N, CA and C atoms as an extended XYZ file, in Angstrom:
309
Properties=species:S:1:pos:R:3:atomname:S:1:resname:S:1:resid:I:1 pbc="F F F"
N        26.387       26.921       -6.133 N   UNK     1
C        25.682       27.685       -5.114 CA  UNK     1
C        24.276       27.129       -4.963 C   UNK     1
N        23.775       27.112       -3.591 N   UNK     2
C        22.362       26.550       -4.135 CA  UNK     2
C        22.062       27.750       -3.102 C   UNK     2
N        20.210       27.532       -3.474 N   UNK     3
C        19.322       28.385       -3.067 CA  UNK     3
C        18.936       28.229       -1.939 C   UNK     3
N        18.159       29.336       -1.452 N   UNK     4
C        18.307       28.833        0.337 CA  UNK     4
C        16.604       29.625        0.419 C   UNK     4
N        15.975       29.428        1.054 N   UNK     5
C        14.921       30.191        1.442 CA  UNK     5
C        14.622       30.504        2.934 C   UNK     5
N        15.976       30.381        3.678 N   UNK     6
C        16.179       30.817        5.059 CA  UNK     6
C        16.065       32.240        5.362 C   UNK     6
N        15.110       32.980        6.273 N   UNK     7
C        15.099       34.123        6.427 CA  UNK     7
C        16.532       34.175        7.310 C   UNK     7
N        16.532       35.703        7.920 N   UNK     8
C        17.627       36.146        8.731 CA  UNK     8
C        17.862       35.339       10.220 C   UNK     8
N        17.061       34.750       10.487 N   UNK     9
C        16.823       34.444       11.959 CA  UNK     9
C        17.680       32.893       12.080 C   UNK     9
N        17.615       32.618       13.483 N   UNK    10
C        18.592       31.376       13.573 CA  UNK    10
C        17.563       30.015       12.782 C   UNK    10
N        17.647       29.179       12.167 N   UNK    11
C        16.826       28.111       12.215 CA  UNK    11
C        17.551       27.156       12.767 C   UNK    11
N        17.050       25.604       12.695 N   UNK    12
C        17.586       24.400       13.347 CA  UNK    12
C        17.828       24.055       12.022 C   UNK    12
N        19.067       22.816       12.355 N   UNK    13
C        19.673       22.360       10.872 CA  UNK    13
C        19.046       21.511       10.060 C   UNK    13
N        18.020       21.153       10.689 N   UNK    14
C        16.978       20.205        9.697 CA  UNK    14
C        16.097       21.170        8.735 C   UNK    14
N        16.134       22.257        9.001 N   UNK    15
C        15.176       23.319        8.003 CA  UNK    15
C        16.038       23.647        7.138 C   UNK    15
N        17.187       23.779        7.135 N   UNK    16
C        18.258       23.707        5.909 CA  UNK    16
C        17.924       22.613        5.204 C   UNK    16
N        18.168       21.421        5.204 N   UNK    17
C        17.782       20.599        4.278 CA  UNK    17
C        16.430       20.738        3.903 C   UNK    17
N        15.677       20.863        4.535 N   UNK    18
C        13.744       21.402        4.005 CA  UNK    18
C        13.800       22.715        2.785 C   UNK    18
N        14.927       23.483        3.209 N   UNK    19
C        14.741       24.853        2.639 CA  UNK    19
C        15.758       24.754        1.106 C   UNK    19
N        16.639       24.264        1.555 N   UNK    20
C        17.749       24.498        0.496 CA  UNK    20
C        18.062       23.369       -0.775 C   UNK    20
N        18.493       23.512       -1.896 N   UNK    21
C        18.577       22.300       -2.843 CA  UNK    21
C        19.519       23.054       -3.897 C   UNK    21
N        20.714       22.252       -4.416 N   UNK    22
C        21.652       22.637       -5.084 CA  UNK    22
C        21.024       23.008       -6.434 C   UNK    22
N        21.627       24.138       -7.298 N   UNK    23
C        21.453       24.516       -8.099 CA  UNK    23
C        21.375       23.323       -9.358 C   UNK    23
N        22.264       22.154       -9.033 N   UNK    24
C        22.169       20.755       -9.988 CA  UNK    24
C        20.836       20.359      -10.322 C   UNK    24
N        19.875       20.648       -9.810 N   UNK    25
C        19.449       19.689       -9.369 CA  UNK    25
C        17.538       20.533       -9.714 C   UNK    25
N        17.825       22.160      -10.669 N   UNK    26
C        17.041       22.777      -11.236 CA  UNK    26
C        16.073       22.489      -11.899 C   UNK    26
N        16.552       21.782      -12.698 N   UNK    27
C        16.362       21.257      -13.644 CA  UNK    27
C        14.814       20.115      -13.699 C   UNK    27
N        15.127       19.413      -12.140 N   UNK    28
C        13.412       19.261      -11.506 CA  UNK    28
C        12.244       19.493      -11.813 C   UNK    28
N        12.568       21.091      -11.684 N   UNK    29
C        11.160       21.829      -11.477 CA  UNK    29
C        10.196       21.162      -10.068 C   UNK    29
N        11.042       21.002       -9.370 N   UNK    30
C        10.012       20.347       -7.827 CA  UNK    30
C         9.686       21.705       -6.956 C   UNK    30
N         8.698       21.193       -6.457 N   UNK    31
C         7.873       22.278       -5.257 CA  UNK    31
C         7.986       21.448       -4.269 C   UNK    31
N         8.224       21.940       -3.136 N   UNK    32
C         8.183       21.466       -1.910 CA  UNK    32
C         6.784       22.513       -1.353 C   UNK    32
N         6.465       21.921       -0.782 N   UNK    33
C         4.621       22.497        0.574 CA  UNK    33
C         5.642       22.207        1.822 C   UNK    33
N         6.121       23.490        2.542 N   UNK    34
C         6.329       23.958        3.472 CA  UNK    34
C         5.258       24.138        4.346 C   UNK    34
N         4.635       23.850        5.533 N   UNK    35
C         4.011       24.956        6.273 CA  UNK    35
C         4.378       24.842        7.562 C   UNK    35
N         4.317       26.123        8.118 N   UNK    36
C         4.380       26.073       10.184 CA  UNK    36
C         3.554       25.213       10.407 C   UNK    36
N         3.273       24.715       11.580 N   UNK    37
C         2.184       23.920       12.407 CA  UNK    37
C         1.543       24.613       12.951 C   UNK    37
N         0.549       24.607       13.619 N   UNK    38
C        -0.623       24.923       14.266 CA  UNK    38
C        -0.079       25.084       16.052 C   UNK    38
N         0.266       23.668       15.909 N   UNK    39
C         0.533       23.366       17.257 CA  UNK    39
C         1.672       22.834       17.987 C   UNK    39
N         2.734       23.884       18.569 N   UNK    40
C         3.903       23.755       18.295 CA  UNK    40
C         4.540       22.665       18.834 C   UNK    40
N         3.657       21.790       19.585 N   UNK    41
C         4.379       20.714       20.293 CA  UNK    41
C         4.642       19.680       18.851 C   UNK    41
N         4.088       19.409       17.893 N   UNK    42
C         4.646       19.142       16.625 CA  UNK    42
C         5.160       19.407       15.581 C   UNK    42
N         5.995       18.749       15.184 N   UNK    43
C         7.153       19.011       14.239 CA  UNK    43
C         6.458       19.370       12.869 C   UNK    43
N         5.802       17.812       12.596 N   UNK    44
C         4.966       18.294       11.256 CA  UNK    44
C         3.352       17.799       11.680 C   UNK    44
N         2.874       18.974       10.376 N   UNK    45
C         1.310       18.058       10.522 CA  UNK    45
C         1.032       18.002        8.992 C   UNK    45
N        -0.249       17.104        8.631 N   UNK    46
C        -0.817       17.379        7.907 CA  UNK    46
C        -1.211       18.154        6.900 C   UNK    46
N        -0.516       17.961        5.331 N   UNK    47
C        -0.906       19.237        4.575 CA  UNK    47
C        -1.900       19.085        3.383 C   UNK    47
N        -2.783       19.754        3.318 N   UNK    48
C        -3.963       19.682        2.758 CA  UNK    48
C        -3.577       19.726        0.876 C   UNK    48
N        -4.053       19.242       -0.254 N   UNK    49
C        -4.076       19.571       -1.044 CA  UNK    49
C        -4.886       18.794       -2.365 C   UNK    49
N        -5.350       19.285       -3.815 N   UNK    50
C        -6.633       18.848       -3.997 CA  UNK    50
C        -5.663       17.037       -5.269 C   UNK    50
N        -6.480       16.645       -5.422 N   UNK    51
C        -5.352       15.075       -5.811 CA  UNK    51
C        -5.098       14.912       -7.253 C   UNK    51
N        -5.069       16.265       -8.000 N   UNK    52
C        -4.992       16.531       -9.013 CA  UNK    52
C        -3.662       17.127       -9.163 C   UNK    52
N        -2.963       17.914       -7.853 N   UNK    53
C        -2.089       18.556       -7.765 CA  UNK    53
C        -0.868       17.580       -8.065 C   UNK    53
N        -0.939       16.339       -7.486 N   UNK    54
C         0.330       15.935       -7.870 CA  UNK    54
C         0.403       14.480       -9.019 C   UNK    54
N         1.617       14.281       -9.189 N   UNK    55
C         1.512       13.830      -10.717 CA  UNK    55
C         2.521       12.726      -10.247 C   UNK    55
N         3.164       12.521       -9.798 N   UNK    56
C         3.859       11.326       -9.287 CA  UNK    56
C         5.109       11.738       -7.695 C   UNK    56
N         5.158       10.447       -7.542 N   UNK    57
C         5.932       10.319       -6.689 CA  UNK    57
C         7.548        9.950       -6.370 C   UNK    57
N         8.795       10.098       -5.907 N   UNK    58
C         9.732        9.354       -6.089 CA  UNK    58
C        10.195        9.472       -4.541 C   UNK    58
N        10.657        7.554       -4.702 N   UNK    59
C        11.011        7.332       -3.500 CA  UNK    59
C        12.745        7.088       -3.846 C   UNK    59
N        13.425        7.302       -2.463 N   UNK    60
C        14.766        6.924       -2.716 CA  UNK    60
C        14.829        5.771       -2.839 C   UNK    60
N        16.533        5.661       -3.147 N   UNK    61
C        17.276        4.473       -3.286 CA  UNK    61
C        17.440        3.601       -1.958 C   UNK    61
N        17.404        3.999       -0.889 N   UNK    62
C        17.319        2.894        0.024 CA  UNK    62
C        16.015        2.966        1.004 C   UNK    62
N        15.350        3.456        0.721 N   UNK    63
C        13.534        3.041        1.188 CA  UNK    63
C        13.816        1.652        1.305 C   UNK    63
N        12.985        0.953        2.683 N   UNK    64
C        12.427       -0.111        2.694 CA  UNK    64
C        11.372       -0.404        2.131 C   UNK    64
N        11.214       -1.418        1.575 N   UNK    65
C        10.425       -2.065        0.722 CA  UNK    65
C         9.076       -1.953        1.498 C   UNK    65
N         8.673       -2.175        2.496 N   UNK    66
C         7.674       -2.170        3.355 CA  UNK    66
C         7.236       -0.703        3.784 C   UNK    66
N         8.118        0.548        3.228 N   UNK    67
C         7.589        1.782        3.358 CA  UNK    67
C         7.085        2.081        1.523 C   UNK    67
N         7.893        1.636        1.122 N   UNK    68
C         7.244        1.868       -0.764 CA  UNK    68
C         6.253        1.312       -0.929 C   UNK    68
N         5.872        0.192       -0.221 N   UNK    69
C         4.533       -0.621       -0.640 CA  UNK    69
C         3.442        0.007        0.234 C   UNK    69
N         3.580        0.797        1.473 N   UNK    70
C         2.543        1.420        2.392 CA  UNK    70
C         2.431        2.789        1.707 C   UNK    70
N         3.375        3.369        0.687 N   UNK    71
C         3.034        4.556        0.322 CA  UNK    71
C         2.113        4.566       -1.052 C   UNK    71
N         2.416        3.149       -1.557 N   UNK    72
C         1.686        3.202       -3.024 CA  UNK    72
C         0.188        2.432       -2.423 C   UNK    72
N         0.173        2.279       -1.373 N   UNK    73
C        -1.258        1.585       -0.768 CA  UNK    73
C        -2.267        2.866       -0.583 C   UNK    73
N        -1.252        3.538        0.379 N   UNK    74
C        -1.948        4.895        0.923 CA  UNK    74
C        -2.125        5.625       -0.681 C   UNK    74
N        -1.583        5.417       -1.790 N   UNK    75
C        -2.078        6.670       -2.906 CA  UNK    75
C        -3.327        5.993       -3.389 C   UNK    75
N        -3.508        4.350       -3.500 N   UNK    76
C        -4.537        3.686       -4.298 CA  UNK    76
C        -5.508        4.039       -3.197 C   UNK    76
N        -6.004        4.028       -1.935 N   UNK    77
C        -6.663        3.836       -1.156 CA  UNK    77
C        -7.693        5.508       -0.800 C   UNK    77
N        -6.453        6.619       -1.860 N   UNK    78
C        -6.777        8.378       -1.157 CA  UNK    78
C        -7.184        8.438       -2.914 C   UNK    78
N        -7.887        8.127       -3.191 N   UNK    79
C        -8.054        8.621       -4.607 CA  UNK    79
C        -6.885        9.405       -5.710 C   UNK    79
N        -5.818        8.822       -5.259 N   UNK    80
C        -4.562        8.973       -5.848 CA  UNK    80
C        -3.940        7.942       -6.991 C   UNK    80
N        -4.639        7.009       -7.614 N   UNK    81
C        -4.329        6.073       -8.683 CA  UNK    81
C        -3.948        6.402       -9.687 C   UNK    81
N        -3.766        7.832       -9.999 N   UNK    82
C        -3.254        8.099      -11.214 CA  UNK    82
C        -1.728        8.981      -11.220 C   UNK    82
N        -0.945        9.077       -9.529 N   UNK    83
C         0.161        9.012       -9.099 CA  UNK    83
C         0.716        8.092       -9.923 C   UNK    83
N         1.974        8.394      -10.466 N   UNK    84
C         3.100        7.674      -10.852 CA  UNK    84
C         3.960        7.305       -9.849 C   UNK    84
N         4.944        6.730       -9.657 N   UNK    85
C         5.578        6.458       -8.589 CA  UNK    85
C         6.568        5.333       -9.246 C   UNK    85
N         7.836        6.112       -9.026 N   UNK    86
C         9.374        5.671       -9.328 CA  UNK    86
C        10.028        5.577       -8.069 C   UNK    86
N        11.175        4.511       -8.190 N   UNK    87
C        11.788        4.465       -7.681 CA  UNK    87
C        13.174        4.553       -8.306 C   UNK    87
N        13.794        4.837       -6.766 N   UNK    88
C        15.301        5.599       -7.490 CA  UNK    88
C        16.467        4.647       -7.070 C   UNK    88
N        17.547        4.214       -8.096 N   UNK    89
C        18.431        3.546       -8.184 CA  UNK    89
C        19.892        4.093       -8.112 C   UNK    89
N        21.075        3.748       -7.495 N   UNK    90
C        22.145        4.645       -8.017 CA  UNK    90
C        22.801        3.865       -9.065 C   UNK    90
N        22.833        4.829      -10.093 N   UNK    91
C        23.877        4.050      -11.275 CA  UNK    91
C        25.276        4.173      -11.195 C   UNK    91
N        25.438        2.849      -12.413 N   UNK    92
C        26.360        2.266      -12.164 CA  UNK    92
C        27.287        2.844      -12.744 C   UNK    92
N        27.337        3.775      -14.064 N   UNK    93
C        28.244        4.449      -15.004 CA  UNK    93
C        28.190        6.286      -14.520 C   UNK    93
N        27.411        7.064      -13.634 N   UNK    94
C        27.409        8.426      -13.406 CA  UNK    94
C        27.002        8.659      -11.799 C   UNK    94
N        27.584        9.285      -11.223 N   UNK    95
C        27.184        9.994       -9.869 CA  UNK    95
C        25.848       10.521      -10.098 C   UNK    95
N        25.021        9.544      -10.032 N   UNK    96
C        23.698        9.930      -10.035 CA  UNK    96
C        22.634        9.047       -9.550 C   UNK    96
N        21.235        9.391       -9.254 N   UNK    97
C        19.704        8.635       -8.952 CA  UNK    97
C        19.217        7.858      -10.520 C   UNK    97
N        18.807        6.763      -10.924 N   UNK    98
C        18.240        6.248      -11.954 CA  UNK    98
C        16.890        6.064      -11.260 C   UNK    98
N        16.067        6.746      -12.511 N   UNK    99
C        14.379        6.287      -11.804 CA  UNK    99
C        13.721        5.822      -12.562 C   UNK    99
N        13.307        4.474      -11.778 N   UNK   100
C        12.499        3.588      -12.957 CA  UNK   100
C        11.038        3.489      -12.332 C   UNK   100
N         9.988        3.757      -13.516 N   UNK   101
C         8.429        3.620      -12.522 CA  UNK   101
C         8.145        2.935      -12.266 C   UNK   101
N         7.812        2.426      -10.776 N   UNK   102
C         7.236        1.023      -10.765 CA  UNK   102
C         5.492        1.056      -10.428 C   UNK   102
N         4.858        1.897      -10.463 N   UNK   103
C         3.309        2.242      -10.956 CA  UNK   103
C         3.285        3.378      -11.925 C   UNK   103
């Protein structure tokens, strides 16, 4: 069963995946930063937070290489250098993500 944080109302099916995450997968301990927008002609904006809050990063298994290297640019460049940042592999012996750090 996984958890859902969908109120009663209709949403669009992309807020299901924003909202919901299988019970497997608890074990995390991840927070997602949800917020409405301001301005509804956009989807997302900008979310504020202080750079202590986060502790690393993980990118998937098929990220382009040219988006992993613009995201670990953008953390050295925002006073974020002490971000960890893994990347995720699928292994070869379990139905699963392998994450190895590469900062």
């Amino acid at each position: 069963m996984a958890h859902s944080f969908l109120g009663t109302g209709e949403k669009p099916n992309y807020l299901k995946f924003m909202y919901t995450k299988s019970d497997d997968w608890r074990y995390e301990e991840e927070w997602r930063a949800i917020a409405k927008t301001r301005d509804e002609t956009k989807l997302f904006e900008d979310f504020l937070f202080f750079s202590e809050e986060i502790e690393a990063v993980y990118l998937g298994c098929k990220m382009e290489k040219s988006d992993e290297e613009e995201i670990v640019k953008l953390l050295e460049d925002n006073d974020l250098k002490h971000v960890e940042v893994h990347k995720g592999k699928i292994s070869k012996e379990r139905f699963e993500l392998e994450f190895e750090q590469v900062k």
